[in-house]
Coordinates of C-alpha atoms in Angstrom, one line a residue:
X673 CA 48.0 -5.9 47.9
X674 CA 48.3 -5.7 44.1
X675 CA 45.9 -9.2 43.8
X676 CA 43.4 -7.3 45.8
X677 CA 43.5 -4.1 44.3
X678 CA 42.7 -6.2 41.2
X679 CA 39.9 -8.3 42.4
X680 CA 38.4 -5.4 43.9
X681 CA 38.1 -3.8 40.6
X682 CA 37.1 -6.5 38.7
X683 CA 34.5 -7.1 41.4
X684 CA 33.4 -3.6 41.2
X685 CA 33.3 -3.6 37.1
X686 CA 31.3 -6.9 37.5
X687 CA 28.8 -4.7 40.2
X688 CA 28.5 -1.9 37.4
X689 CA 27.1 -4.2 34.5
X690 CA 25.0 -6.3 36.6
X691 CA 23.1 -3.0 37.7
X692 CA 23.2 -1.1 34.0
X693 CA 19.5 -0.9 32.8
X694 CA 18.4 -3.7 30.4
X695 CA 17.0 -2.7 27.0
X696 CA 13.3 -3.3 26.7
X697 CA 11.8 -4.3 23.7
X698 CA 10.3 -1.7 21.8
X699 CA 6.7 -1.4 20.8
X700 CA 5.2 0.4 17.9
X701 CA 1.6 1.3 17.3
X702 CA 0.6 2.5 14.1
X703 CA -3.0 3.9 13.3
X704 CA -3.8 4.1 9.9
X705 CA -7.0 5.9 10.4
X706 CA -10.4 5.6 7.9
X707 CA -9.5 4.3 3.7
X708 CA -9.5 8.1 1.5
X709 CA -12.5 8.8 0.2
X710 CA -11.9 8.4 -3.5
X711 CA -15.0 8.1 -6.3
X712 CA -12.6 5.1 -8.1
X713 CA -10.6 3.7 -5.6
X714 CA -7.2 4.7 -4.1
X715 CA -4.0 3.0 -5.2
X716 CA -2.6 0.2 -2.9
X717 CA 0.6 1.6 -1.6
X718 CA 1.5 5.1 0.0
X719 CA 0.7 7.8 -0.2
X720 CA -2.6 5.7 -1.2
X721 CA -3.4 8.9 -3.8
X722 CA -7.1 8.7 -5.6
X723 CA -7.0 6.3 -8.3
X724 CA -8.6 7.8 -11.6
X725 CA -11.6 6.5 -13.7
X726 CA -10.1 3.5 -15.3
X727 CA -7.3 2.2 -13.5
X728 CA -9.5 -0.8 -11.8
X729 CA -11.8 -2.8 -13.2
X730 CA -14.9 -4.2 -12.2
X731 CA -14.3 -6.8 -10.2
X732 CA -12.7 -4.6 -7.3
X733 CA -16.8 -2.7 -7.1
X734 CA -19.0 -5.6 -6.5
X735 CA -22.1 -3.7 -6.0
X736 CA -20.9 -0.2 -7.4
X737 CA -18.6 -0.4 -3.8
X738 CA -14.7 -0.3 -4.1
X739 CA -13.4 -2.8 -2.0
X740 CA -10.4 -1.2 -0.7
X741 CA -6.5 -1.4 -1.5
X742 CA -3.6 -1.5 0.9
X743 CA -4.6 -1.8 4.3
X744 CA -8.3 -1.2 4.0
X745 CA -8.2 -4.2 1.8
X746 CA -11.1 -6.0 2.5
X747 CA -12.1 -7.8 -0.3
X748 CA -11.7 -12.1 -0.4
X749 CA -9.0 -14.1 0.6
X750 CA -6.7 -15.2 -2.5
X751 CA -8.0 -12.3 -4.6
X752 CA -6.4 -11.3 -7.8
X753 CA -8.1 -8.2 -9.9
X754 CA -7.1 -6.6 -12.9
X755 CA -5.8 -2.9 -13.3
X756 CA -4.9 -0.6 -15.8
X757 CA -1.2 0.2 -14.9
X758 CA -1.2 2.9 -17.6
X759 CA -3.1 5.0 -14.9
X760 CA -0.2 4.3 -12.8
X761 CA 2.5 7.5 -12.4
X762 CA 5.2 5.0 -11.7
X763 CA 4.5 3.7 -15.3
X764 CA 4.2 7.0 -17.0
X765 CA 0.8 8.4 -16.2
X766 CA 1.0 11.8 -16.5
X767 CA -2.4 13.0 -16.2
X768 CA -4.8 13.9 -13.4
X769 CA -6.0 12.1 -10.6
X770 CA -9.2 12.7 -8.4
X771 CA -9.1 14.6 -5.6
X772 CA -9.9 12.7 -1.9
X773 CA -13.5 13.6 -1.3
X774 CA -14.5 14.4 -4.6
X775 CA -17.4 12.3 -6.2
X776 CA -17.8 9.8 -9.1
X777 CA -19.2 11.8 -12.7
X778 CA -22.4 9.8 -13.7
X779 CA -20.5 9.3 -16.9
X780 CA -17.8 7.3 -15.1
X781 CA -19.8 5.5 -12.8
X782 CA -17.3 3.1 -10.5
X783 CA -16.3 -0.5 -11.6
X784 CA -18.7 0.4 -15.1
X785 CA -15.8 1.0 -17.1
X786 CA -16.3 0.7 -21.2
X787 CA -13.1 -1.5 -22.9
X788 CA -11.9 -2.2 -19.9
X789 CA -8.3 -3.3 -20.7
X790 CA -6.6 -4.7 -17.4
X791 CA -2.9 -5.5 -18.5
X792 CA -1.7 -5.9 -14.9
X793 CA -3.5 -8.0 -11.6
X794 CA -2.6 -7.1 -8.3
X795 CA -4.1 -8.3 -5.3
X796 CA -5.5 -5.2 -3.1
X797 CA -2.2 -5.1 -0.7
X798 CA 0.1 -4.0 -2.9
X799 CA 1.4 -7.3 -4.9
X800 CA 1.3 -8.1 -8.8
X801 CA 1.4 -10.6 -11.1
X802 CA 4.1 -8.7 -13.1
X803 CA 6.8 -8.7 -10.2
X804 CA 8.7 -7.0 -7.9
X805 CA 9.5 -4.1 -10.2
X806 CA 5.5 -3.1 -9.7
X807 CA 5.5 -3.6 -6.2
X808 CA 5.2 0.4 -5.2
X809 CA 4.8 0.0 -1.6
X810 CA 6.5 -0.1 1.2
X811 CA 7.4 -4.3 0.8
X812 CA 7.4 -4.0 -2.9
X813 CA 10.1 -3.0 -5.0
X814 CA 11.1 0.5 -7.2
X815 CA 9.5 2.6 -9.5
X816 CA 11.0 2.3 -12.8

């Protein structure tokens, strides 16, 4: 009676993980809702914070109209536009930036910026030319 005693629990053991409830894949759905509103862009990683007069340069306004960073990109394929990284916090801006909603100063009009100096190009989701250490975003790399 041992050997059945035996097979009946291993029997019944079998029985209890046949019937346990499989994992199901999980499923995420993220909505990133409408680009900020920003008079000169918005940086292209989060928390996607206004981007002050400067920090792009014209190429990213063809026709005075930003066209978009991060995932409101929508700009060519294969782009690859220049930006003023001094602008940049994680590189030691320490000034102001513009507040969502507010509008463009007729004296700063966007993508009309005078001695432009890009020393950086980045490629509207988050990626540039200088490396990982520049990559702020979620798949990029550290502030410094």
């Amino acid at each position: 009676m041992g050997k059945s005693k035996y097979l009946l629990l291993v029997a019944f053991a079998a029985l209890c993980f046949a019937a346990s409830p499989q994992k199901a894949p999980a499923q995420i759905a993220v909505q990133i809702g409408p680009p900020p509103e920003c008079p000169y862009g918005y940086f292209d990683y989060p928390p996607y914070d206004c981007a002050p007069y400067g920090y792009y340069g014209p190429e990213w306004f063809p026709g005075g109209i930003f066209i978009g960073a991060g995932p409101w990109y929508r700009g060519r394929e294969r782009f690859w536009g220049y930006v003023d990284n001094h602008y940049d916090r994680h590189d030691g801006w320490h000034g102001e930036y513009p507040h969502r909603g507010e509008h463009w100063d007729e004296h700063h009009r966007p993508g009309r910026v005078e001695h432009f100096r890009g020393n950086e190009r980045r490629d509207g989701h988050g990626h540039s030319n200088l490396g990982e250490r520049h990559e702020h975003g979620e798949h990029g790399g550290h502030p410094h």
